[in-house]
Amino acid sequence: MATRPPVGLPRLSRRSRILLIVGAVVLVGLITGSRLLGTYVNWLWFGEVGFRSVYGTMLATRFGLFFAVGLLVGGLVALNLILAYRGRPVFVPVSGPDDPVARYRSVVTRRMKLFAIGLPVLIGVIAGSSAQGEWQQFQLFLNATMFDQVDAEFGHDIGFYAFQLPFYTWLLSWLFIATAVSFVGAVVAHYLFGGIRLAGRGGQLSGPARTHLSIVAGVFVLLKAVAYFFDRYQLLFSDRNEKFYGATYTDLNAVLPAKLILLCIAVFCAIAFFVGAVLRNLQLPAIATVLLVLSSILVGAAWPAVLEQFSVKPNANEKEADSISRNIAATKEAFGLTDKQVETKPYEGKQNVALDALKGDQATIGNVRLLDPAVISKTFTQFQQLRPFYAFPEKLDVDRYKVDNELQDYIVAVRELQISGIPQGQRDWINQHLIYTHGNGMVFAEASRVNSPADEGGNGGYPIFQAAEVDQDGKVKPGPFGVQQPRTYFGELGSPSDYSIVGGRGEGSPGEYDTDRAQYTYDGKGGVRIGGLFNKLVFAAAYGERNILFNSAIGDDSRIIFNRHPRDRVEKVAPWLTVDADPYPAVVDGRITWIVDGYTTLENYPYARRTSLASATNDSLPGVAQQPNREISYIRNSVKATVDAYDGTVTLYAMDEQDPVLKAWMGVFPGTVQPKSDMSQSLREHLRYPEDLFKVQRDTLARYHVEQPRDFYSGVSFWGVPSDPTVDNPTTVEQQQQNSQQPRDQQPPYYVLAGDPTGDPGKVSFQLTSSLVRQNREFMASYVSVRSDPDNYGKISVLTLNNEAKGPQQIQTQFLTSGEVSGELNLLTQRQTKVVYGNLLTLPVGGGLLYVEPIYIERASQNTQFPQLFKVLVSFGDKVGYAPTLREALEKVLTGAGTQVPDQPGTPTSTTTPPTSNTNPPANGQSTEMQQAVRDIQSALAAVKAAQSSGDFAALGNAYKALDEATRKFEAASTSTTQPPQQQSSLVPTPTPTG
């Protein structure tokens, strides 16, 4: 019977083929053009910062992995397609007149080269594109180092799990993918060319097809046997038990033997497939496959489940003891919490301390920080902004400097350029990228004092500012701490797309704005040269801005500055680092320098806890970037990076030179990290223990301070990070009760200048501190601090409390329920004055715990509002002090202690506090009229509550009348006008804010 010949695809004309080729070229150009452009721009930028070798290594590794994996996957697919084609039957039977396969067979036969080459190339490109992103894993494998520590189960060095096992697992996954895709391709090819037919009962399979597919399937099963071998090591990262990480009793006694059994069965099954290929018999491979599947279910899943349910869970605290011990030891090592780094001692936490006991803690009392860097940014802006296009970060920073050879902490901030602050009518391309190019100076405010109490004439409660800046004539003013170049081109403000074109102005072109009377031309080495025509074309295309190409102000020596955020610059030159979220500025050897902390991390450390980097570092601080949401089980602060605020120079220093991960990366990028000994003494004096690392460590320490496996399993001794009691805190007891169930952010750690908690209490030490409370309770459990001084950097001290000392939330409740405090704050709220709670500091003093919290108020005006220090809250034992100055607040808490605390605005002084020549005379506290008004308000509120309870409407009316009269008296006694602090920049007239 005649059959209809197969119908192929229509043939294209020569013109159509040309158009298709041109279209394909244009499409590829559009896809790859932006990537090539970005690659060239990055090449120029890495050359500017002196890290081109880093970018070259990255590109070479990515290209190498792209071609290697692409060749592996695409090559195996091509090989199997060729084998399937060569093993096709000589005569291909036709199923019928409407056989759909015949049509496709004809198409493939006519364009054999296209399909035989095109399909493997396409699959290889897809695989290579996916694989090249794992370049870090490959480089760590090539440059693996030893930890000189072994795991507790197999005895392998930790370096095997950190550098080699991840690569083996990754390579094995690509072999699985290549084999699976090859098998699918072979099946399709055999079916297309008649080796596999579905006609008849059960279909037919040719001899060559049977042999080919059996071999490919055998290879896949053999790879599965290799996977079972490596799965044994993966058990050390198990999270089977929700209470701890690492291999559990079930993993070691059921899953581990099961992996070995399945490994042997998989090898037998693979041999069966190979034998079946030779004998052309599928029965033996089929039997072996069924055996493997049943074994996986019974031995690999059912037996561990039975053991877990009926043996382990009823006796888990005993069965898991060894695994928990391993988990505790490994976690402490992985997170830097061993006995070498952590010193733990009991602390009494006394409720009552004699005056004599406080004399040894003057180093702490004399340096209590009253300025909260997360609150007073708007105050800095109000008094030190100078121009609308300057700004300060939302959260300022704390650092320390020596004054008269005495250590003093300061709130510091760089006065940065913020393009969005340019007035709307002047926000054109020239102003944004050629005229307004840099910030002006750095501002310092002594952290432990203000100019005067807030209730004296309305001009108190503000920081005492010092500024290193450029004066009106464009000359550098003699600023504090020896700043030689106050112009800043690199900082935290601005978006990643911001850029400035500086230096090398064309003839007659305006210079960069410096002051109202002076212009400036950048002479630093930062930025990429843009004077040549080719580079102009490149950056015009990169930013989509034709003005770069035609603007006459861009001269031969002009430079384009981009990637201006210190964090971004460090992340680019060291992509292997996890960078701390909060860079901070310091004056180092006369230059404004950003200091950035870098961490080396691992995702899998045997038996160690895995923690989410994002959740562990999250707290209530505003304006701080979030860490990536990924899990880590190892972290070290291995690198300190500096970024020059003027020329953008990036320098990496090895902080932990013994870190094996750092050693591996230094093998990948030799010469990019300088030794620790190259740090200048000036830089060492400004190093801070990083906040993100401390947050991860305190979160880990909350559980892993427990030594005994039984106690760890029960969790009864666990601690917790307290929620921040000052965030959106209600000002009345009723509001507080209503909001008690709302989730709170974690209380952040605080930098303080205080006495050494475990060493010499008379020695002042710059520390990062945090309170920890008992799990699911608000009582204090411990006080954790880590020192940042050069001679004892990184030493962690833990003071453990066994009594029921109040925690931060309880102290805040105690503050707000105090009659004097609640009465005055409620009244301020009624007057539309915003009350802002500063950081609640916990300080060990004289065997007890001293709590200090500054209270700020914001008096709104038509244009702006900014906080001023209003009062200071102090708690010691069961007493609360509330006064305009810390001295007076301490006097109320510690009877008779006031005579030992020098009288000065804002804070007491000790022998450790440097004298300051611009301090105002001491304050006398609140006026008598205001104090009496507060007492009258409290009495009236009590009368209102009593009348409401009794239902006496006449008494209620009289009480409201008394409350109204007392409120008028308080308003008359209060000051409604505020003045700025004494020191102002010479560039702007002194503002007079009103409240």
CSV table of N, CA and C in Angstrom, one decimal, residues 225-321:
chain,number,residue,atom,x,y,z
A,225,ALA,N,26.5,5.6,43.9
A,225,ALA,CA,27.3,5.0,44.9
A,225,ALA,C,28.4,5.9,45.4
A,226,VAL,N,28.9,6.7,44.5
A,226,VAL,CA,29.9,7.7,45.0
A,226,VAL,C,29.2,8.8,45.9
A,227,ALA,N,28.0,9.1,45.5
A,227,ALA,CA,27.2,10.1,46.4
A,227,ALA,C,27.0,9.5,47.8
A,228,TYR,N,26.7,8.2,47.8
A,228,TYR,CA,26.5,7.6,49.2
A,228,TYR,C,27.8,7.7,50.0
A,229,PHE,N,28.9,7.5,49.3
A,229,PHE,CA,30.2,7.6,50.0
A,229,PHE,C,30.3,9.0,50.7
A,230,PHE,N,30.1,10.1,49.9
A,230,PHE,CA,30.2,11.4,50.4
A,230,PHE,C,29.1,11.8,51.4
A,231,ASP,N,27.9,11.2,51.2
A,231,ASP,CA,26.8,11.5,52.1
A,231,ASP,C,27.2,11.2,53.6
A,232,ARG,N,28.1,10.2,53.8
A,232,ARG,CA,28.5,9.9,55.2
A,232,ARG,C,29.1,11.2,55.8
A,233,TYR,N,29.8,12.0,55.1
A,233,TYR,CA,30.4,13.2,55.7
A,233,TYR,C,29.4,14.3,55.9
A,234,GLN,N,28.4,14.3,55.0
A,234,GLN,CA,27.3,15.3,55.2
A,234,GLN,C,26.5,15.1,56.5
A,235,LEU,N,26.6,13.9,57.1
A,235,LEU,CA,25.9,13.7,58.3
A,235,LEU,C,26.4,14.6,59.4
A,236,LEU,N,27.6,15.1,59.3
A,236,LEU,CA,28.2,15.9,60.4
A,236,LEU,C,27.5,17.3,60.3
A,237,PHE,N,26.8,17.6,59.3
A,237,PHE,CA,26.0,18.9,59.2
A,237,PHE,C,24.5,18.7,59.4
A,238,SER,N,24.2,17.6,60.0
A,238,SER,CA,22.7,17.2,60.1
A,238,SER,C,22.0,18.1,61.0
A,239,ASP,N,20.7,18.4,60.7
A,239,ASP,CA,19.8,19.2,61.5
A,239,ASP,C,18.6,18.3,61.9
A,240,ARG,N,18.8,17.0,62.0
A,240,ARG,CA,17.8,16.1,62.3
A,240,ARG,C,17.1,16.5,63.7
A,241,ASN,N,18.0,16.8,64.7
A,241,ASN,CA,17.5,17.2,66.0
A,241,ASN,C,17.4,18.7,66.1
A,242,GLU,N,16.2,19.2,66.4
A,242,GLU,CA,16.0,20.6,66.4
A,242,GLU,C,16.7,21.4,67.5
A,243,LYS,N,17.3,20.6,68.5
A,243,LYS,CA,17.9,21.2,69.6
A,243,LYS,C,19.4,21.5,69.3
A,244,PHE,N,20.0,20.8,68.4
A,244,PHE,CA,21.5,21.0,68.2
A,244,PHE,C,21.8,20.6,66.7
A,245,TYR,N,23.0,20.9,66.3
A,245,TYR,CA,23.4,20.6,64.9
A,245,TYR,C,24.5,19.5,65.0
A,246,GLY,N,24.6,18.7,63.9
A,246,GLY,CA,25.6,17.7,63.8
A,246,GLY,C,25.0,16.3,63.8
A,247,ALA,N,25.8,15.3,63.6
A,247,ALA,CA,25.3,13.9,63.6
A,247,ALA,C,24.7,13.5,64.9
A,248,THR,N,23.5,13.0,64.8
A,248,THR,CA,22.8,12.6,66.0
A,248,THR,C,23.1,11.1,66.3
A,249,TYR,N,22.5,10.6,67.3
A,249,TYR,CA,22.6,9.2,67.6
A,249,TYR,C,22.1,8.3,66.5
A,250,THR,N,20.9,8.7,66.0
A,250,THR,CA,20.3,8.0,64.8
A,250,THR,C,21.2,8.1,63.6
A,251,ASP,N,21.7,9.3,63.3
A,251,ASP,CA,22.6,9.4,62.2
A,251,ASP,C,23.8,8.5,62.2
A,252,LEU,N,24.4,8.4,63.4
A,252,LEU,CA,25.6,7.6,63.6
A,252,LEU,C,25.4,6.1,63.6
A,253,ASN,N,24.2,5.7,64.2
A,253,ASN,CA,23.9,4.3,64.4
A,253,ASN,C,23.0,3.7,63.4
A,254,ALA,N,22.3,4.5,62.6
A,254,ALA,CA,21.4,3.9,61.6
A,254,ALA,C,21.7,4.5,60.2
A,255,VAL,N,21.7,5.8,60.1
A,255,VAL,CA,21.9,6.3,58.8
A,255,VAL,C,23.3,6.0,58.2
A,256,LEU,N,24.3,6.2,59.0
A,256,LEU,CA,25.7,5.9,58.6
A,256,LEU,C,25.9,4.5,58.1
A,257,PRO,N,25.5,3.5,58.9
A,257,PRO,CA,25.6,2.1,58.3
A,257,PRO,C,24.7,1.9,57.1
A,258,ALA,N,23.6,2.6,57.0
A,258,ALA,CA,22.7,2.5,55.9
A,258,ALA,C,23.4,3.0,54.6
A,259,LYS,N,24.1,4.1,54.8
A,259,LYS,CA,24.8,4.7,53.6
A,259,LYS,C,25.9,3.7,53.1
A,260,LEU,N,26.6,3.0,54.0
A,260,LEU,CA,27.5,2.0,53.5
A,260,LEU,C,26.9,0.8,52.8
A,261,ILE,N,25.7,0.4,53.4
A,261,ILE,CA,25.0,-0.7,52.7
A,261,ILE,C,24.5,-0.3,51.4
A,262,LEU,N,23.9,0.9,51.3
A,262,LEU,CA,23.4,1.3,50.0
A,262,LEU,C,24.5,1.6,49.0
A,263,LEU,N,25.7,2.0,49.5
A,263,LEU,CA,26.8,2.1,48.6
A,263,LEU,C,27.2,0.8,47.9
A,264,CYS,N,27.2,-0.3,48.7
A,264,CYS,CA,27.5,-1.6,48.2
A,264,CYS,C,26.5,-2.1,47.2
A,265,ILE,N,25.2,-1.8,47.5
A,265,ILE,CA,24.1,-2.3,46.7
A,265,ILE,C,24.1,-1.5,45.4
A,266,ALA,N,24.5,-0.2,45.4
A,266,ALA,CA,24.5,0.7,44.2
A,266,ALA,C,25.7,0.2,43.3
A,267,VAL,N,26.8,-0.2,43.9
A,267,VAL,CA,27.9,-0.7,43.1
A,267,VAL,C,27.5,-2.0,42.4
A,268,PHE,N,26.8,-2.9,43.1
A,268,PHE,CA,26.3,-4.2,42.5
A,268,PHE,C,25.3,-3.9,41.4
A,269,CYS,N,24.4,-2.9,41.7
A,269,CYS,CA,23.4,-2.5,40.7
A,269,CYS,C,24.1,-2.0,39.4
A,270,ALA,N,25.1,-1.1,39.6
A,270,ALA,CA,25.8,-0.6,38.4
A,270,ALA,C,26.5,-1.7,37.6
A,271,ILE,N,27.1,-2.7,38.3
A,271,ILE,CA,27.7,-3.8,37.6
A,271,ILE,C,26.7,-4.6,36.9
A,272,ALA,N,25.5,-4.7,37.5
A,272,ALA,CA,24.4,-5.4,36.8
A,272,ALA,C,24.0,-4.7,35.5
A,273,PHE,N,24.0,-3.4,35.5
A,273,PHE,CA,23.6,-2.7,34.3
A,273,PHE,C,24.7,-2.9,33.2
A,274,PHE,N,26.0,-2.9,33.6
A,274,PHE,CA,27.0,-3.2,32.6
A,274,PHE,C,27.0,-4.6,32.1
A,275,VAL,N,26.8,-5.6,33.0
A,275,VAL,CA,26.6,-6.9,32.5
A,275,VAL,C,25.4,-7.1,31.6
A,276,GLY,N,24.3,-6.5,32.0
A,276,GLY,CA,23.1,-6.5,31.1
A,276,GLY,C,23.4,-5.9,29.8
A,277,ALA,N,24.3,-4.9,29.7
A,277,ALA,CA,24.6,-4.3,28.4
A,277,ALA,C,25.4,-5.2,27.5
A,278,VAL,N,26.2,-6.0,28.1
A,278,VAL,CA,27.0,-7.0,27.4
A,278,VAL,C,26.2,-8.2,26.9
A,279,LEU,N,25.4,-8.6,27.9
A,279,LEU,CA,24.5,-9.8,27.5
A,279,LEU,C,23.2,-9.4,26.8
A,280,ARG,N,23.0,-8.1,26.7
A,280,ARG,CA,21.8,-7.6,26.1
A,280,ARG,C,20.5,-8.2,26.8
A,281,ASN,N,20.6,-8.1,28.1
A,281,ASN,CA,19.5,-8.7,28.9
A,281,ASN,C,19.2,-7.7,30.0
A,282,LEU,N,17.9,-7.2,30.0
A,282,LEU,CA,17.5,-6.2,31.0
A,282,LEU,C,17.0,-6.8,32.3
A,283,GLN,N,16.9,-8.1,32.4
A,283,GLN,CA,16.3,-8.6,33.6
A,283,GLN,C,17.2,-8.4,34.8
A,284,LEU,N,18.5,-8.6,34.7
A,284,LEU,CA,19.4,-8.4,35.8
A,284,LEU,C,19.5,-7.0,36.3
A,285,PRO,N,19.6,-6.0,35.4
A,285,PRO,CA,19.5,-4.6,35.8
A,285,PRO,C,18.2,-4.2,36.5
A,286,ALA,N,17.1,-4.8,36.0
A,286,ALA,CA,15.8,-4.5,36.6
A,286,ALA,C,15.7,-5.0,38.0
A,287,ILE,N,16.2,-6.3,38.2
A,287,ILE,CA,16.2,-6.8,39.6
A,287,ILE,C,17.1,-6.0,40.5
A,288,ALA,N,18.3,-5.6,40.0
A,288,ALA,CA,19.2,-4.8,40.8
A,288,ALA,C,18.6,-3.4,41.2
A,289,THR,N,17.9,-2.8,40.2
A,289,THR,CA,17.2,-1.5,40.5
A,289,THR,C,16.1,-1.7,41.5
A,290,VAL,N,15.3,-2.7,41.5
A,290,VAL,CA,14.3,-2.9,42.5
A,290,VAL,C,14.9,-3.1,43.8
A,291,LEU,N,16.0,-3.9,43.9
A,291,LEU,CA,16.7,-4.1,45.2
A,291,LEU,C,17.2,-2.8,45.7
A,292,LEU,N,17.8,-1.9,44.9
A,292,LEU,CA,18.3,-0.6,45.3
A,292,LEU,C,17.1,0.3,45.9
A,293,VAL,N,16.0,0.3,45.2
A,293,VAL,CA,14.9,1.1,45.6
A,293,VAL,C,14.3,0.6,47.0
A,294,LEU,N,14.2,-0.7,47.1
A,294,LEU,CA,13.6,-1.3,48.3
A,294,LEU,C,14.6,-1.0,49.5
A,295,SER,N,15.9,-1.2,49.2
A,295,SER,CA,16.9,-1.0,50.2
A,295,SER,C,16.9,0.5,50.7
A,296,SER,N,16.7,1.4,49.7
A,296,SER,CA,16.7,2.8,50.1
A,296,SER,C,15.5,3.1,51.0
A,297,ILE,N,14.4,2.4,50.8
A,297,ILE,CA,13.2,2.7,51.6
A,297,ILE,C,13.3,2.0,53.0
A,298,LEU,N,13.8,0.8,53.0
A,298,LEU,CA,13.8,0.0,54.2
A,298,LEU,C,15.0,0.4,55.1
A,299,VAL,N,16.2,0.3,54.5
A,299,VAL,CA,17.4,0.6,55.2
A,299,VAL,C,17.7,2.1,55.4
A,300,GLY,N,17.4,2.8,54.3
A,300,GLY,CA,17.8,4.3,54.4
A,300,GLY,C,16.8,5.1,55.0
A,301,ALA,N,15.5,4.7,55.1
A,301,ALA,CA,14.5,5.6,55.7
A,301,ALA,C,13.7,4.9,56.8
A,302,ALA,N,13.2,3.7,56.6
A,302,ALA,CA,12.4,3.1,57.6
A,302,ALA,C,13.2,2.8,58.9
A,303,TRP,N,14.4,2.1,58.8
A,303,TRP,CA,15.1,1.7,60.0
A,303,TRP,C,15.5,3.0,60.8
A,304,PRO,N,16.1,4.0,60.2
A,304,PRO,CA,16.4,5.2,61.1
A,304,PRO,C,15.1,5.8,61.7
A,305,ALA,N,14.0,5.8,61.1
A,305,ALA,CA,12.8,6.3,61.7
A,305,ALA,C,12.4,5.5,62.9
A,306,VAL,N,12.4,4.2,62.7
A,306,VAL,CA,12.1,3.3,63.8
A,306,VAL,C,13.0,3.5,65.0
A,307,LEU,N,14.3,3.6,64.8
A,307,LEU,CA,15.3,3.8,65.8
A,307,LEU,C,15.0,5.1,66.5
A,308,GLU,N,14.8,6.1,65.8
A,308,GLU,CA,14.5,7.5,66.3
A,308,GLU,C,13.3,7.5,67.2
A,309,GLN,N,12.2,6.9,66.7
A,309,GLN,CA,11.0,6.9,67.4
A,309,GLN,C,10.9,6.1,68.7
A,310,PHE,N,11.5,4.9,68.7
A,310,PHE,CA,11.3,4.0,69.8
A,310,PHE,C,12.5,3.8,70.7
A,311,SER,N,13.7,4.3,70.3
A,311,SER,CA,14.8,4.2,71.1
A,311,SER,C,15.4,5.5,71.5
A,312,VAL,N,15.5,6.4,70.6
A,312,VAL,CA,16.2,7.7,70.9
A,312,VAL,C,15.3,8.7,71.6
A,313,LYS,N,14.1,8.9,71.0
A,313,LYS,CA,13.3,10.0,71.6
A,313,LYS,C,12.9,9.7,73.1
A,314,PRO,N,12.6,8.5,73.5
A,314,PRO,CA,12.3,8.3,74.9
A,314,PRO,C,13.5,8.5,75.8
A,315,ASN,N,14.7,8.5,75.3
A,315,ASN,CA,15.9,8.6,76.1
A,315,ASN,C,16.9,9.6,75.5
A,316,ALA,N,16.3,10.7,74.9
A,316,ALA,CA,17.1,11.6,74.1
A,316,ALA,C,18.2,12.3,74.9
A,317,ASN,N,18.0,12.7,76.1
A,317,ASN,CA,19.0,13.4,76.9
A,317,ASN,C,20.2,12.6,77.1
A,318,GLU,N,20.0,11.2,77.2
A,318,GLU,CA,21.2,10.3,77.4
A,318,GLU,C,21.8,9.9,76.0
A,319,LYS,N,20.9,9.6,75.1
A,319,LYS,CA,21.4,9.1,73.8
A,319,LYS,C,22.2,10.2,73.0
A,320,GLU,N,21.8,11.4,73.2
A,320,GLU,CA,22.4,12.5,72.4
A,320,GLU,C,23.5,13.2,73.2
A,321,ALA,N,23.9,12.7,74.3
A,321,ALA,CA,24.9,13.4,75.1
A,321,ALA,C,26.2,13.6,74.4
